[in-house]
PDB file of C-alpha atoms in Angstrom:
ATOM      1  CA  MET A   1      26.697 -79.577  44.601  1.00 67.00           C
ATOM      2  CA  THR A   2      26.500 -77.364  47.845  1.00 83.00           C
ATOM      3  CA  ARG A   3      29.802 -77.147  49.772  1.00 89.00           C
ATOM      4  CA  ARG A   4      29.331 -78.976  53.142  1.00 93.00           C
ATOM      5  CA  ARG A   5      31.185 -75.967  55.057  1.00 94.00           C
ATOM      6  CA  PHE A   6      32.488 -76.050  58.732  1.00 96.00           C
ATOM      7  CA  TYR A   7      34.096 -73.613  60.898  1.00 96.00           C
ATOM      8  CA  ALA A   8      37.715 -74.263  62.503  1.00 96.00           C
ATOM      9  CA  PRO A   9      39.455 -71.126  64.152  1.00 95.00           C
ATOM     10  CA  PRO A  10      42.859 -69.875  62.325  1.00 94.00           C
ATOM     11  CA  SER A  11      44.768 -71.541  65.361  1.00 93.00           C
ATOM     12  CA  ALA A  12      43.642 -74.968  63.924  1.00 93.00           C
ATOM     13  CA  PHE A  13      45.477 -74.630  60.904  1.00 92.00           C
ATOM     14  CA  THR A  14      49.045 -75.606  61.982  1.00 85.00           C
ATOM     15  CA  PRO A  15      51.562 -74.489  59.229  1.00 84.00           C
ATOM     16  CA  GLY A  16      53.418 -77.521  57.668  1.00 82.00           C
ATOM     17  CA  ILE A  17      50.524 -79.603  59.002  1.00 85.00           C
ATOM     18  CA  ASP A  18      47.785 -81.043  56.768  1.00 92.00           C
ATOM     19  CA  ASN A  19      45.137 -81.945  59.201  1.00 94.00           C
ATOM     20  CA  VAL A  20      42.662 -79.681  60.858  1.00 96.00           C
ATOM     21  CA  ASP A  21      40.388 -81.017  63.900  1.00 94.00           C
ATOM     22  CA  LEU A  22      36.862 -79.788  64.194  1.00 95.00           C
ATOM     23  CA  ALA A  23      35.650 -79.080  67.961  1.00 90.00           C
ATOM     24  CA  SER A  24      32.861 -80.825  69.146  1.00 90.00           C
ATOM     25  CA  ASP A  25      30.002 -78.922  67.916  1.00 91.00           C
ATOM     26  CA  GLU A  26      31.256 -78.940  64.602  1.00 94.00           C
ATOM     27  CA  ALA A  27      31.915 -82.462  64.541  1.00 95.00           C
ATOM     28  CA  ARG A  28      28.549 -83.667  65.894  1.00 93.00           C
ATOM     29  CA  HIS A  29      27.029 -81.411  62.984  1.00 93.00           C
ATOM     30  CA  LEU A  30      29.164 -83.454  60.625  1.00 94.00           C
ATOM     31  CA  ARG A  31      28.762 -86.862  61.800  1.00 92.00           C
ATOM     32  CA  ASP A  32      25.101 -86.944  63.118  1.00 91.00           C
ATOM     33  CA  VAL A  33      23.096 -83.992  60.937  1.00 91.00           C
ATOM     34  CA  LEU A  34      25.100 -84.327  57.788  1.00 92.00           C
ATOM     35  CA  ARG A  35      26.344 -88.125  58.235  1.00 93.00           C
ATOM     36  CA  LEU A  36      29.508 -87.526  56.734  1.00 94.00           C
ATOM     37  CA  LYS A  37      32.235 -90.257  56.688  1.00 93.00           C
ATOM     38  CA  PRO A  38      35.769 -90.929  56.241  1.00 95.00           C
ATOM     39  CA  GLY A  39      36.527 -90.576  52.387  1.00 95.00           C
ATOM     40  CA  ASP A  40      33.725 -87.524  51.839  1.00 96.00           C
ATOM     41  CA  GLU A  41      34.434 -84.190  51.100  1.00 96.00           C
ATOM     42  CA  ALA A  42      34.227 -81.309  53.154  1.00 96.00           C
ATOM     43  CA  TYR A  43      35.077 -77.588  53.600  1.00 96.00           C
ATOM     44  CA  VAL A  44      36.414 -75.869  56.246  1.00 96.00           C
ATOM     45  CA  PHE A  45      36.766 -72.001  56.642  1.00 96.00           C
ATOM     46  CA  ASP A  46      38.398 -70.019  59.683  1.00 96.00           C
ATOM     47  CA  GLY A  47      36.286 -67.057  59.991  1.00 95.00           C
ATOM     48  CA  ALA A  48      39.146 -64.785  58.780  1.00 95.00           C
ATOM     49  CA  GLY A  49      38.738 -65.265  55.094  1.00 95.00           C
ATOM     50  CA  ARG A  50      40.249 -68.362  54.491  1.00 94.00           C
ATOM     51  CA  GLU A  51      38.709 -71.493  53.283  1.00 96.00           C
ATOM     52  CA  PHE A  52      39.860 -74.907  52.495  1.00 96.00           C
ATOM     53  CA  GLN A  53      38.879 -78.297  50.807  1.00 96.00           C
ATOM     54  CA  CYS A  54      39.218 -81.088  52.829  1.00 96.00           C
ATOM     55  CA  ARG A  55      38.745 -84.799  53.325  1.00 97.00           C
ATOM     56  CA  VAL A  56      37.008 -86.580  56.168  1.00 96.00           C
ATOM     57  CA  GLU A  57      39.896 -88.601  57.623  1.00 96.00           C
ATOM     58  CA  GLU A  58      38.385 -89.607  61.085  1.00 93.00           C
ATOM     59  CA  CYS A  59      35.122 -89.054  63.245  1.00 90.00           C
ATOM     60  CA  ARG A  60      34.918 -89.644  66.762  1.00 85.00           C
ATOM     61  CA  ARG A  61      32.411 -88.565  69.517  1.00 80.00           C
ATOM     62  CA  ASP A  62      33.212 -85.360  70.207  1.00 85.00           C
ATOM     63  CA  SER A  63      35.623 -84.038  67.461  1.00 88.00           C
ATOM     64  CA  ALA A  64      36.679 -84.983  63.969  1.00 94.00           C
ATOM     65  CA  GLN A  65      39.852 -84.803  61.691  1.00 95.00           C
ATOM     66  CA  LEU A  66      39.951 -83.585  58.233  1.00 97.00           C
ATOM     67  CA  LYS A  67      42.819 -83.773  55.713  1.00 97.00           C
ATOM     68  CA  VAL A  68      43.542 -80.531  54.286  1.00 96.00           C
ATOM     69  CA  ILE A  69      44.000 -80.844  50.280  1.00 95.00           C
ATOM     70  CA  ASN A  70      44.264 -77.128  49.093  1.00 94.00           C
ATOM     71  CA  GLU A  71      43.018 -73.706  50.061  1.00 94.00           C
ATOM     72  CA  VAL A  72      40.087 -72.632  47.578  1.00 95.00           C
ATOM     73  CA  GLU A  73      38.269 -69.545  46.913  1.00 92.00           C
ATOM     74  CA  ALA A  74      35.583 -68.697  49.794  1.00 89.00           C
ATOM     75  CA  ALA A  75      31.944 -69.904  48.574  1.00 84.00           C
ATOM     76  CA  ARG A  76      30.682 -66.443  48.406  1.00 89.00           C
ATOM     77  CA  PRO A  77      32.519 -63.582  47.843  1.00 90.00           C
ATOM     78  CA  GLU A  78      33.491 -60.924  50.475  1.00 94.00           C
ATOM     79  CA  SER A  79      31.934 -57.059  50.104  1.00 95.00           C
ATOM     80  CA  PRO A  80      34.477 -54.478  49.521  1.00 95.00           C
ATOM     81  CA  LEU A  81      32.686 -52.424  51.964  1.00 95.00           C
ATOM     82  CA  ARG A  82      33.675 -52.678  55.746  1.00 96.00           C
ATOM     83  CA  LEU A  83      30.509 -52.066  57.297  1.00 96.00           C
ATOM     84  CA  THR A  84      30.071 -51.532  60.843  1.00 96.00           C
ATOM     85  CA  LEU A  85      26.722 -51.493  62.123  1.00 97.00           C
ATOM     86  CA  ALA A  86      26.053 -50.277  65.472  1.00 97.00           C
ATOM     87  CA  VAL A  87      22.302 -51.223  66.910  1.00 97.00           C
ATOM     88  CA  ALA A  88      20.773 -50.201  70.539  1.00 95.00           C
ATOM     89  CA  LEU A  89      20.202 -52.883  72.439  1.00 94.00           C
ATOM     90  CA  LEU A  90      16.826 -54.972  71.631  1.00 93.00           C
ATOM     91  CA  LYS A  91      14.964 -57.249  73.873  1.00 88.00           C
ATOM     92  CA  GLY A  92      13.769 -60.917  72.870  1.00 79.00           C
ATOM     93  CA  GLU A  93      15.190 -62.295  69.978  1.00 92.00           C
ATOM     94  CA  LYS A  94      15.320 -59.028  67.935  1.00 95.00           C
ATOM     95  CA  PHE A  95      19.141 -58.569  68.229  1.00 96.00           C
ATOM     96  CA  ASP A  96      19.493 -62.072  67.379  1.00 96.00           C
ATOM     97  CA  LEU A  97      17.754 -61.590  64.049  1.00 97.00           C
ATOM     98  CA  VAL A  98      19.493 -58.417  63.661  1.00 98.00           C
ATOM     99  CA  VAL A  99      23.018 -60.053  64.284  1.00 98.00           C
ATOM    100  CA  GLN A 100      21.915 -62.955  61.804  1.00 98.00           C
ATOM    101  CA  LYS A 101      20.864 -60.994  58.924  1.00 98.00           C
ATOM    102  CA  ALA A 102      23.482 -58.230  59.080  1.00 98.00           C
ATOM    103  CA  THR A 103      26.030 -61.132  58.710  1.00 98.00           C
ATOM    104  CA  GLU A 104      24.002 -62.594  55.703  1.00 97.00           C
ATOM    105  CA  LEU A 105      24.202 -58.837  54.135  1.00 97.00           C
ATOM    106  CA  GLY A 106      27.891 -58.877  54.539  1.00 97.00           C
ATOM    107  CA  VAL A 107      28.509 -56.584  57.489  1.00 98.00           C
ATOM    108  CA  SER A 108      32.107 -56.266  59.170  1.00 97.00           C
ATOM    109  CA  ARG A 109      31.345 -55.468  62.550  1.00 97.00           C
ATOM    110  CA  VAL A 110      28.105 -55.632  65.139  1.00 98.00           C
ATOM    111  CA  VAL A 111      28.369 -53.114  67.898  1.00 97.00           C
ATOM    112  CA  PRO A 112      25.455 -53.363  70.211  1.00 96.00           C
ATOM    113  CA  LEU A 113      24.654 -49.779  71.910  1.00 94.00           C
ATOM    114  CA  ILE A 114      23.416 -48.353  75.544  1.00 93.00           C
ATOM    115  CA  THR A 115      21.068 -45.559  74.724  1.00 93.00           C
ATOM    116  CA  LYS A 116      18.882 -43.676  76.630  1.00 91.00           C
ATOM    117  CA  HIS A 117      15.707 -45.385  75.353  1.00 88.00           C
ATOM    118  CA  ALA A 118      17.311 -48.938  74.598  1.00 85.00           C
ATOM    119  CA  ASP A 119      14.906 -51.761  75.176  1.00 77.00           C
ATOM    120  CA  ILE A 120      16.858 -53.668  77.607  1.00 80.00           C
ATOM    121  CA  ARG A 121      19.346 -52.998  80.466  1.00 79.00           C
ATOM    122  CA  LEU A 122      22.525 -55.111  81.170  1.00 80.00           C
ATOM    123  CA  ARG A 123      22.467 -56.591  84.600  1.00 79.00           C
ATOM    124  CA  ASP A 124      26.364 -56.716  84.877  1.00 81.00           C
ATOM    125  CA  GLU A 125      29.500 -57.635  82.835  1.00 85.00           C
ATOM    126  CA  SER A 126      28.646 -61.248  82.942  1.00 85.00           C
ATOM    127  CA  ASP A 127      25.154 -60.751  81.456  1.00 85.00           C
ATOM    128  CA  ALA A 128      26.887 -58.744  78.880  1.00 87.00           C
ATOM    129  CA  ALA A 129      29.462 -61.495  78.287  1.00 92.00           C
ATOM    130  CA  LYS A 130      26.661 -64.322  77.906  1.00 93.00           C
ATOM    131  CA  ARG A 131      24.940 -61.884  75.245  1.00 93.00           C
ATOM    132  CA  VAL A 132      28.189 -61.455  73.132  1.00 95.00           C
ATOM    133  CA  ALA A 133      28.816 -64.934  73.293  1.00 95.00           C
ATOM    134  CA  ARG A 134      25.456 -66.094  71.952  1.00 95.00           C
ATOM    135  CA  TRP A 135      25.649 -63.122  69.198  1.00 96.00           C
ATOM    136  CA  GLN A 136      28.862 -64.315  67.931  1.00 97.00           C
ATOM    137  CA  ARG A 137      27.752 -67.891  67.663  1.00 96.00           C
ATOM    138  CA  ILE A 138      24.571 -66.700  65.756  1.00 97.00           C
ATOM    139  CA  ALA A 139      27.094 -64.770  63.615  1.00 97.00           C
ATOM    140  CA  LEU A 140      29.000 -67.840  63.087  1.00 96.00           C
ATOM    141  CA  GLU A 141      26.262 -69.758  62.037  1.00 95.00           C
ATOM    142  CA  ALA A 142      24.945 -66.987  59.230  1.00 97.00           C
ATOM    143  CA  ALA A 143      28.352 -66.799  57.863  1.00 96.00           C
ATOM    144  CA  LYS A 144      28.073 -70.679  57.515  1.00 94.00           C
ATOM    145  CA  GLN A 145      24.875 -70.694  55.869  1.00 92.00           C
ATOM    146  CA  SER A 146      25.837 -67.433  53.592  1.00 94.00           C
ATOM    147  CA  GLY A 147      28.851 -68.587  52.479  1.00 94.00           C
ATOM    148  CA  ARG A 148      30.864 -66.306  54.058  1.00 96.00           C
ATOM    149  CA  ALA A 149      34.395 -67.312  55.057  1.00 96.00           C
ATOM    150  CA  VAL A 150      34.605 -64.226  57.538  1.00 97.00           C
ATOM    151  CA  VAL A 151      32.471 -64.014  60.605  1.00 97.00           C
ATOM    152  CA  PRO A 152      31.762 -60.532  61.588  1.00 97.00           C
ATOM    153  CA  GLN A 153      33.032 -59.298  64.857  1.00 96.00           C
ATOM    154  CA  VAL A 154      30.454 -58.651  67.534  1.00 97.00           C
ATOM    155  CA  ASP A 155      31.656 -56.120  70.290  1.00 96.00           C
ATOM    156  CA  SER A 156      30.718 -55.974  73.848  1.00 94.00           C
ATOM    157  CA  PRO A 157      27.885 -53.310  74.576  1.00 94.00           C
ATOM    158  CA  VAL A 158      29.399 -50.008  74.634  1.00 94.00           C
ATOM    159  CA  ALA A 159      27.583 -46.594  75.727  1.00 94.00           C
ATOM    160  CA  PHE A 160      26.219 -44.307  72.993  1.00 94.00           C
ATOM    161  CA  GLY A 161      28.477 -41.346  74.091  1.00 92.00           C
ATOM    162  CA  SER A 162      31.746 -43.417  73.650  1.00 93.00           C
ATOM    163  CA  LEU A 163      30.814 -44.890  70.121  1.00 93.00           C
ATOM    164  CA  ILE A 164      29.912 -41.512  69.044  1.00 92.00           C
ATOM    165  CA  GLN A 165      33.294 -39.656  69.839  1.00 86.00           C
ATOM    166  CA  THR A 166      35.395 -42.976  68.879  1.00 86.00           C
ATOM    167  CA  ALA A 167      33.942 -42.952  65.454  1.00 80.00           C
ATOM    168  CA  ALA A 168      33.856 -39.348  64.801  1.00 70.00           C
ATOM    169  CA  SER A 169      37.633 -39.280  65.735  1.00 73.00           C
ATOM    170  CA  ASP A 170      38.313 -40.965  62.644  1.00 68.00           C
ATOM    171  CA  GLY A 171      36.963 -38.241  59.796  1.00 65.00           C
ATOM    172  CA  ALA A 172      37.971 -40.666  57.147  1.00 67.00           C
ATOM    173  CA  ILE A 173      35.456 -43.123  58.008  1.00 83.00           C
ATOM    174  CA  PRO A 174      31.608 -41.854  56.971  1.00 91.00           C
ATOM    175  CA  CYS A 175      29.258 -42.094  60.218  1.00 93.00           C
ATOM    176  CA  LEU A 176      25.584 -41.999  59.291  1.00 95.00           C
ATOM    177  CA  MET A 177      22.943 -42.089  62.018  1.00 96.00           C
ATOM    178  CA  PHE A 178      19.673 -42.884  60.977  1.00 96.00           C
ATOM    179  CA  SER A 179      16.748 -41.366  62.823  1.00 93.00           C
ATOM    180  CA  GLU A 180      12.809 -41.398  62.570  1.00 87.00           C
ATOM    181  CA  ARG A 181      12.844 -37.490  62.246  1.00 82.00           C
ATOM    182  CA  GLU A 182      15.436 -34.632  61.897  1.00 80.00           C
ATOM    183  CA  GLY A 183      17.475 -36.541  58.700  1.00 87.00           C
ATOM    184  CA  GLN A 184      18.056 -36.319  55.118  1.00 91.00           C
ATOM    185  CA  SER A 185      17.626 -38.819  52.874  1.00 92.00           C
ATOM    186  CA  LEU A 186      20.190 -41.465  52.254  1.00 91.00           C
ATOM    187  CA  ARG A 187      20.300 -40.751  48.604  1.00 90.00           C
ATOM    188  CA  GLU A 188      21.272 -37.120  49.867  1.00 91.00           C
ATOM    189  CA  ALA A 189      23.393 -38.147  52.520  1.00 91.00           C
ATOM    190  CA  ALA A 190      25.684 -40.100  49.863  1.00 90.00           C
ATOM    191  CA  LYS A 191      26.378 -36.940  47.626  1.00 89.00           C
ATOM    192  CA  ASN A 192      28.488 -35.693  50.537  1.00 86.00           C
ATOM    193  CA  LEU A 193      30.421 -38.776  50.714  1.00 87.00           C
ATOM    194  CA  PRO A 194      33.739 -39.713  48.748  1.00 82.00           C
ATOM    195  CA  ALA A 195      33.046 -40.994  45.474  1.00 76.00           C
ATOM    196  CA  LYS A 196      34.890 -44.399  46.633  1.00 84.00           C
ATOM    197  CA  VAL A 197      34.148 -45.521  50.577  1.00 89.00           C
ATOM    198  CA  SER A 198      35.645 -48.555  51.560  1.00 92.00           C
ATOM    199  CA  LYS A 199      34.546 -47.975  55.312  1.00 94.00           C
ATOM    200  CA  ILE A 200      31.299 -46.755  56.960  1.00 95.00           C
ATOM    201  CA  THR A 201      29.603 -46.698  60.424  1.00 96.00           C
ATOM    202  CA  GLY A 202      25.659 -46.830  60.404  1.00 96.00           C
ATOM    203  CA  LEU A 203      23.540 -46.229  63.552  1.00 96.00           C
ATOM    204  CA  VAL A 204      20.257 -47.259  64.478  1.00 96.00           C
ATOM    205  CA  GLY A 205      18.492 -47.017  67.743  1.00 93.00           C
ATOM    206  CA  SER A 206      15.697 -48.749  69.484  1.00 91.00           C
ATOM    207  CA  GLU A 207      11.896 -48.513  68.894  1.00 86.00           C
ATOM    208  CA  GLY A 208      11.924 -45.580  71.517  1.00 87.00           C
ATOM    209  CA  GLY A 209      13.916 -43.812  68.896  1.00 89.00           C
ATOM    210  CA  TRP A 210      16.599 -41.161  69.571  1.00 93.00           C
ATOM    211  CA  ALA A 211      16.539 -38.581  72.775  1.00 93.00           C
ATOM    212  CA  ASN A 212      16.886 -35.202  71.380  1.00 93.00           C
ATOM    213  CA  GLU A 213      20.473 -34.853  73.397  1.00 94.00           C
ATOM    214  CA  GLU A 214      21.478 -38.067  71.346  1.00 95.00           C
ATOM    215  CA  LEU A 215      20.749 -36.370  67.897  1.00 94.00           C
ATOM    216  CA  GLU A 216      22.568 -33.095  69.068  1.00 94.00           C
ATOM    217  CA  VAL A 217      25.843 -35.075  70.346  1.00 94.00           C
ATOM    218  CA  ALA A 218      26.171 -37.236  67.213  1.00 93.00           C
ATOM    219  CA  ARG A 219      25.330 -33.972  64.879  1.00 92.00           C
ATOM    220  CA  ASP A 220      27.918 -31.847  66.724  1.00 92.00           C
ATOM    221  CA  ALA A 221      30.472 -34.855  66.445  1.00 91.00           C
ATOM    222  CA  GLY A 222      29.952 -34.567  62.233  1.00 90.00           C
ATOM    223  CA  TRP A 223      27.691 -37.518  61.977  1.00 93.00           C
ATOM    224  CA  ALA A 224      25.232 -37.309  59.460  1.00 93.00           C
ATOM    225  CA  ILE A 225      21.486 -37.555  60.258  1.00 94.00           C
ATOM    226  CA  VAL A 226      19.738 -40.028  57.813  1.00 95.00           C
ATOM    227  CA  THR A 227      16.110 -40.613  57.580  1.00 92.00           C
ATOM    228  CA  LEU A 228      14.545 -43.996  55.805  1.00 89.00           C
ATOM    229  CA  GLY A 229      11.258 -42.268  54.899  1.00 82.00           C
ATOM    230  CA  GLY A 230       7.726 -41.591  56.288  1.00 78.00           C
ATOM    231  CA  ARG A 231       7.125 -44.937  57.579  1.00 83.00           C
ATOM    232  CA  THR A 232       7.569 -45.879  61.001  1.00 85.00           C
ATOM    233  CA  LEU A 233       9.913 -49.201  61.249  1.00 90.00           C
ATOM    234  CA  ARG A 234      10.593 -51.520  63.793  1.00 93.00           C
ATOM    235  CA  ALA A 235      14.063 -51.343  65.314  1.00 94.00           C
ATOM    236  CA  GLU A 236      15.128 -54.483  63.870  1.00 96.00           C
ATOM    237  CA  THR A 237      13.505 -54.182  60.463  1.00 96.00           C
ATOM    238  CA  ALA A 238      15.197 -50.595  60.336  1.00 95.00           C
ATOM    239  CA  ALA A 239      18.619 -52.358  61.232  1.00 97.00           C
ATOM    240  CA  ILE A 240      18.470 -55.030  58.528  1.00 97.00           C
ATOM    241  CA  THR A 241      17.246 -52.190  55.915  1.00 96.00           C
ATOM    242  CA  VAL A 242      20.094 -50.038  56.521  1.00 97.00           C
ATOM    243  CA  ALA A 243      22.612 -52.727  56.147  1.00 97.00           C
ATOM    244  CA  ALA A 244      21.305 -53.596  52.866  1.00 97.00           C
ATOM    245  CA  LEU A 245      20.779 -49.796  51.778  1.00 95.00           C
ATOM    246  CA  ILE A 246      24.406 -49.271  52.428  1.00 96.00           C
ATOM    247  CA  GLN A 247      25.505 -52.473  50.868  1.00 96.00           C
ATOM    248  CA  HIS A 248      23.558 -51.681  47.835  1.00 95.00           C
ATOM    249  CA  LEU A 249      24.807 -48.052  47.331  1.00 93.00           C
ATOM    250  CA  PHE A 250      28.723 -48.753  48.443  1.00 93.00           C
ATOM    251  CA  GLY A 251      29.247 -52.478  48.743  1.00 92.00           C
ATOM    252  CA  ASP A 252      28.110 -55.145  46.720  1.00 91.00           C
ATOM    253  CA  LEU A 253      24.454 -55.920  46.905  1.00 90.00           C
ATOM    254  CA  VAL A 254      23.075 -55.204  43.464  1.00 86.00           C
TER     255      VAL A 254
END
């Protein structure tokens, strides 16, 4: 039987107390969508890798209390690869789709990127915060649906140059920049990586592609420039494809 899964932050699991309270959105989903009642079984994960078998004790209008029975293995295992996917800001619901599918594919972290040819521009910090909150909610829902007990972190948007230098400063983490031109195949790039890779950063641009100076900056910082072949992909398709290919080569996507 498919688990009825809900989310509560780590702070909701108080040591020595065997009850956990669900917040309003999760409680309404439990009561109004799945129509669970006191005595029914449910599972609660904390977004940081832990999951618990629980029993519904009480359902109220905007909250629900569950009794924690015992800790269990997550519904689905986590990938051994910690994959950071950095993607140029995309307009409309394209970035929403990237966050959703990246979460399903086991990405650990998503970094929205401000690039020269990015499809949108943020108005101010408030605009950025609202977008990040939306993307984090999408990641949570995708983790719940896909069986993950870990919810990927979605960062605040950062400038291209800042990400390049920060990531490249840790030479132990392979950094791959995917481009429609001037790159080698992923298979060729993989030959230059250690036999066992635990962390990778993958970088995908906007539909407008990379500016020449951005490619130069990345190359000078030690990033490997990688191409996905001769076909031109939409930016959101490229980002999802990159996550899948990297997980196939270095993670647990078989």
